[in-house]
Coordinates of C-alpha atoms in Angstrom, one line a residue:
X355 CA 45.3 -51.9 -20.6
X356 CA 46.3 -54.2 -17.4
X357 CA 43.2 -55.4 -15.2
X358 CA 44.5 -52.9 -12.5
X359 CA 44.2 -50.2 -14.5
X360 CA 40.7 -51.3 -15.7
X361 CA 39.9 -51.4 -11.8
X362 CA 40.9 -47.9 -11.0
X363 CA 38.9 -46.6 -13.8
X364 CA 35.6 -49.0 -12.9
X365 CA 35.9 -47.5 -9.3
X366 CA 36.8 -43.4 -9.9
X367 CA 33.8 -43.5 -12.1
X368 CA 31.0 -43.8 -9.1
X369 CA 33.0 -41.0 -7.3
X370 CA 33.1 -38.7 -10.1
X371 CA 29.1 -39.3 -10.6
X372 CA 29.2 -38.6 -7.1
X373 CA 31.2 -35.0 -7.1
X374 CA 29.3 -34.2 -10.1
X375 CA 26.0 -34.7 -8.3
X376 CA 27.3 -32.5 -5.3
X377 CA 28.6 -30.1 -7.2
X378 CA 25.3 -29.2 -8.6
X379 CA 23.9 -29.8 -5.2
X380 CA 25.9 -26.6 -3.9
X381 CA 25.1 -24.8 -7.1
X382 CA 21.7 -25.4 -6.7
X383 CA 21.8 -24.8 -2.7
X384 CA 23.6 -21.6 -3.3
X385 CA 20.7 -19.8 -6.1
X386 CA 17.5 -20.6 -4.1
X387 CA 18.4 -20.5 -0.5
X388 CA 18.8 -16.7 -0.5
X389 CA 16.3 -15.4 2.1
X390 CA 14.7 -11.9 2.0
X391 CA 14.9 -9.8 5.3
X392 CA 11.9 -8.5 7.5
X393 CA 13.2 -7.1 10.8
X394 CA 10.2 -7.8 13.0
X395 CA 11.7 -6.0 15.6
X396 CA 11.9 -2.7 13.6
X397 CA 8.8 -0.3 13.7
X398 CA 8.2 1.7 10.5
X399 CA 7.9 0.5 6.9
X400 CA 11.6 1.2 5.6
X401 CA 13.3 -0.1 8.6
X402 CA 11.0 -3.5 8.9
X403 CA 11.3 -4.5 5.1
X404 CA 14.6 -4.9 3.6
X405 CA 14.9 -5.1 -0.4
X406 CA 15.3 -8.7 -2.3
X407 CA 19.2 -9.2 -2.6
X408 CA 20.5 -6.1 -5.1
X409 CA 17.7 -3.6 -4.7
X410 CA 17.9 -0.8 -2.0
X411 CA 15.4 1.7 -0.9
X412 CA 15.0 4.8 -3.2
X413 CA 15.7 8.1 -1.3
X414 CA 12.1 10.0 -1.0
X415 CA 12.5 13.8 -0.5
X416 CA 12.9 14.8 3.2
X417 CA 8.8 15.9 4.3
X418 CA 7.3 14.8 1.3
X419 CA 4.6 12.6 1.3
X420 CA 6.6 9.7 -0.4
X421 CA 8.3 10.0 2.8
X422 CA 5.3 9.6 5.1
X423 CA 4.3 7.2 3.7
X424 CA 7.6 4.8 3.3
X425 CA 8.4 5.7 6.8
X426 CA 4.4 4.9 8.3
X427 CA 4.9 3.3 11.6
X428 CA 3.7 -0.8 11.9
X429 CA 2.2 -2.3 14.4
X430 CA 4.6 -5.0 16.2
X431 CA 4.6 -8.6 14.4
X432 CA 1.5 -11.1 14.7
X433 CA -0.6 -7.8 14.9
X434 CA -4.2 -9.3 13.2
X435 CA -6.3 -7.0 11.1
X436 CA -9.5 -6.2 12.8
X437 CA -12.1 -4.4 11.1
X438 CA -14.3 -1.5 12.7
X439 CA -15.6 -3.3 15.7
X440 CA -12.3 -4.0 16.7
X441 CA -12.9 -7.8 15.9
X442 CA -10.1 -9.6 13.9
X443 CA -11.6 -10.4 10.2
X444 CA -11.9 -13.7 9.6
X445 CA -8.7 -14.4 6.8
X446 CA -5.5 -13.3 8.3
X447 CA -2.8 -14.6 5.7
X448 CA -2.7 -11.9 2.7
X449 CA -1.2 -9.6 4.9
X450 CA 2.8 -9.2 6.5
X451 CA 2.3 -6.0 8.4
X452 CA -0.8 -3.9 9.7
X453 CA 0.1 0.0 9.8
X454 CA -0.4 1.8 12.7
X455 CA -3.7 4.0 12.3
X456 CA -7.5 3.7 13.4
X457 CA -10.0 2.2 11.2
X458 CA -12.4 4.4 12.7
X459 CA -15.4 2.6 14.8
X460 CA -17.7 3.2 11.5
X461 CA -17.7 0.9 8.6
X462 CA -16.4 4.2 6.5
X463 CA -13.0 4.0 5.8
X464 CA -12.4 1.3 2.9
X465 CA -10.5 0.9 0.2
X466 CA -9.9 4.8 -1.4
X467 CA -10.8 6.2 2.2
X468 CA -7.6 5.0 3.5
X469 CA -5.6 7.1 1.0
X470 CA -8.1 9.9 1.8
X471 CA -7.2 9.4 5.8
X472 CA -3.7 9.0 4.9
X473 CA -3.4 12.2 2.9
X474 CA -5.3 14.0 5.1
X475 CA -3.8 13.8 7.8
X476 CA -0.2 14.3 6.2
X477 CA -1.4 17.8 5.5
X478 CA -2.8 18.2 9.2
X479 CA 0.6 17.1 11.3
X480 CA 1.9 19.9 8.3
X481 CA -0.5 22.7 8.9
X482 CA -1.4 22.8 5.4
X483 CA -5.1 23.2 6.6
X484 CA -6.5 24.9 3.9
X485 CA -5.2 21.9 1.1
X486 CA -7.6 19.9 3.3
X487 CA -10.5 19.0 0.4
X488 CA -12.2 16.2 -0.8
X489 CA -14.8 15.8 -4.2
X490 CA -17.7 13.8 -3.3
X491 CA -19.0 10.9 -6.1
X492 CA -21.4 13.5 -6.9
X493 CA -19.1 16.4 -8.1
X494 CA -19.2 18.5 -5.2
X495 CA -16.2 20.0 -3.4
X496 CA -16.2 20.0 0.2
X497 CA -12.9 21.2 2.3
X498 CA -12.3 21.3 6.2
X499 CA -11.8 25.0 6.3
X500 CA -15.6 24.8 5.6
X501 CA -16.5 22.3 8.0
X502 CA -14.7 23.8 10.9
X503 CA -16.3 27.0 10.2
X504 CA -19.9 25.6 10.4
X505 CA -20.7 24.5 7.0
X506 CA -22.8 21.0 7.3
X507 CA -24.4 18.7 4.4
X508 CA -28.1 17.9 4.3
X509 CA -29.1 14.7 2.4
X510 CA -32.6 14.3 1.3
X511 CA -33.2 11.7 -1.3
X512 CA -29.9 10.8 -2.1
X513 CA -29.2 14.6 -3.2
X514 CA -26.7 16.8 -0.6
X515 CA -26.8 20.1 -0.3
X516 CA -24.4 22.3 1.9
X517 CA -26.2 24.6 4.8
X518 CA -24.6 26.9 7.0
X519 CA -24.4 26.6 11.3
X520 CA -23.2 28.6 13.8
X521 CA -20.7 25.6 14.9
X522 CA -16.8 27.0 14.5
X523 CA -14.3 24.1 16.1
X524 CA -10.9 23.3 14.7
X525 CA -9.9 20.2 17.1
X526 CA -8.6 17.0 16.0
X527 CA -11.7 15.7 16.8
X528 CA -14.0 17.5 14.5
X529 CA -11.7 16.9 11.6
X530 CA -12.4 13.4 11.9
X531 CA -15.8 14.3 11.9
X532 CA -15.4 15.7 8.5
X533 CA -13.5 12.6 7.7
X534 CA -16.2 10.2 8.4
X535 CA -18.5 12.9 6.0
X536 CA -16.0 12.4 3.5
X537 CA -15.6 9.0 3.3
X538 CA -19.4 8.9 3.1
X539 CA -19.7 10.4 0.1
X540 CA -16.1 10.2 -1.4
X541 CA -14.6 6.3 -3.2
X542 CA -13.1 5.3 -6.2
X543 CA -15.0 6.8 -8.7
X544 CA -13.7 10.3 -7.1
X545 CA -10.9 9.9 -5.9
X546 CA -10.2 9.1 -9.5
X547 CA -11.6 11.8 -10.9
X548 CA -9.5 13.7 -8.7
X549 CA -6.3 12.1 -10.2
X550 CA -3.9 11.9 -13.2
X551 CA -2.5 8.9 -14.4
X552 CA 1.4 8.3 -14.5
X553 CA 2.7 7.7 -17.9
X554 CA 5.7 6.3 -17.2
X555 CA 7.2 3.6 -14.7
X556 CA 10.1 5.8 -13.5
X557 CA 7.2 8.4 -12.4
X558 CA 5.8 5.4 -9.9
X559 CA 6.7 6.7 -6.0
X560 CA 5.0 6.2 -2.4
X561 CA 1.7 7.3 -2.4
X562 CA 0.7 7.0 -5.5
X563 CA -2.2 3.9 -5.9
X564 CA -3.5 1.6 -8.1
X565 CA -7.3 2.2 -8.7
X566 CA -10.5 0.9 -10.4
X567 CA -13.1 2.6 -9.8
X568 CA -16.9 1.6 -9.3
X569 CA -19.5 0.7 -6.9
X570 CA -17.7 -1.3 -5.5
X571 CA -14.1 -0.4 -7.2
X572 CA -11.0 -0.8 -4.9
X573 CA -7.5 0.5 -4.4
X574 CA -4.7 -0.3 -2.9
X575 CA -1.7 2.2 -1.9
X576 CA 2.0 2.2 -3.0
X577 CA 4.0 2.5 0.4
X578 CA 7.2 1.8 -0.6
X579 CA 10.1 1.5 -3.5
X580 CA 13.2 0.3 -4.2
X581 CA 15.9 -0.1 -7.5
X582 CA 18.9 -1.9 -8.6
X583 CA 21.4 -0.7 -10.4
X584 CA 20.0 -2.1 -13.9
X585 CA 17.0 0.7 -12.9
X586 CA 14.6 -1.8 -12.6
X587 CA 12.4 -1.1 -9.6
X588 CA 9.8 -3.3 -7.0
X589 CA 6.9 -1.3 -4.8
X590 CA 5.5 -2.3 -1.6
X591 CA 1.5 -2.0 -1.3
X592 CA -1.2 -1.6 1.5
X593 CA -4.6 -1.4 1.1
X594 CA -7.9 -1.4 3.2
X595 CA -10.8 -3.3 2.4
X596 CA -14.8 -3.9 2.9
X597 CA -15.7 -4.0 5.9
X598 CA -13.7 -1.1 6.4
X599 CA -10.7 -2.7 8.1
X600 CA -7.0 -2.1 9.8
X601 CA -4.8 -0.8 6.6
X602 CA -2.0 -3.7 6.1
X603 CA 0.9 -4.8 4.0
X604 CA -0.1 -7.2 1.5
X605 CA 1.5 -10.5 0.5
X606 CA 2.5 -11.4 -3.0
X607 CA 0.6 -15.0 -3.7
X608 CA 1.8 -14.4 -7.6
X609 CA 5.3 -14.1 -7.1
X610 CA 6.1 -15.5 -3.3
X611 CA 10.3 -15.0 -4.1
X612 CA 9.4 -11.3 -3.6
X613 CA 7.2 -11.5 -1.4
X614 CA 6.1 -9.0 -0.3
X615 CA 7.3 -6.4 -2.9
X616 CA 5.5 -6.2 -6.0
X617 CA 7.0 -5.2 -9.7
X618 CA 4.3 -2.7 -11.5
X619 CA 4.6 -1.4 -15.1
X620 CA 1.3 0.8 -15.7
X621 CA 1.4 -0.7 -19.7
X622 CA 0.5 -4.2 -17.8
X623 CA -3.0 -5.3 -18.7
X624 CA -4.0 -6.4 -15.1
X625 CA -2.0 -6.3 -11.8
X626 CA -3.0 -9.2 -9.3
X627 CA -2.9 -8.5 -5.8
X628 CA -3.5 -11.0 -2.6
X629 CA -7.6 -10.5 -2.8
X630 CA -7.8 -8.0 -6.1
X631 CA -7.1 -8.2 -9.4
X632 CA -7.0 -4.7 -11.2
X633 CA -8.1 -4.6 -15.0
X634 CA -6.3 -2.8 -16.5
X635 CA -3.4 -1.4 -14.7
X636 CA -4.2 2.2 -13.6
X637 CA -1.5 3.7 -11.4
X638 CA -2.5 7.5 -10.6
X639 CA -1.4 10.3 -8.2
X640 CA -3.5 12.6 -6.8
X641 CA -4.1 16.5 -8.7
X642 CA -2.7 18.2 -6.1
X643 CA 0.9 15.9 -5.7
X644 CA 3.3 16.9 -8.1

């Protein structure tokens, strides 16, 4: 081999190493810089959050509770989570959006109550007034029809009884007073009893919830679902908390690359959300929803 050819090979080697490194760097950039799309100019859950690459929003049945939840309006970007006194809570890093629904002025509309509020508002908005009925933790049922026609509660030594008055009021303001009463006497224990467990991941849809009954327990609401061509699914979760506070869409701290979306599996021994760990994973649907 001539000195010229040897020199050529020596000079060519660093160039090949540099070219290989550039190719590797280029491929890494392609793999790791795919951004999730959140359009903060949009005002609903479905329009603001674009699913991760390869996924599309699932279609909800028109007029269904699932559609009601996934299309729910949102406050503008940067809106803080506030408590029932309208004071921003201390930690503002667990949410990506705040749902546009008030929390009331009492420390009542907490985790399970948030789901009850949504479902009651859905029924009210569709004039399905006779279906508005919820169970107390004590096992007693109390309907909106009874309340608007004058039935009231009396609590003696932590036991609740009902009595009849002559008050008849079917106004929305009175409906909200009825809901505050439900929030006071219902919770994760009663909501859990009024619901049935999903048995397959394919059944999960917006409007379902993950729940741990107890005093205190907790629940989060599934507010959106997306799917890819292989049938794999992702979900958006929202919650209220203690003290009663604005209902907000949760970030995913465990898997930030898909945040705020979550993978859910009814067979998983636990599901970790931004602020709570559900052990086991119990995903349920209210008994009147199919």
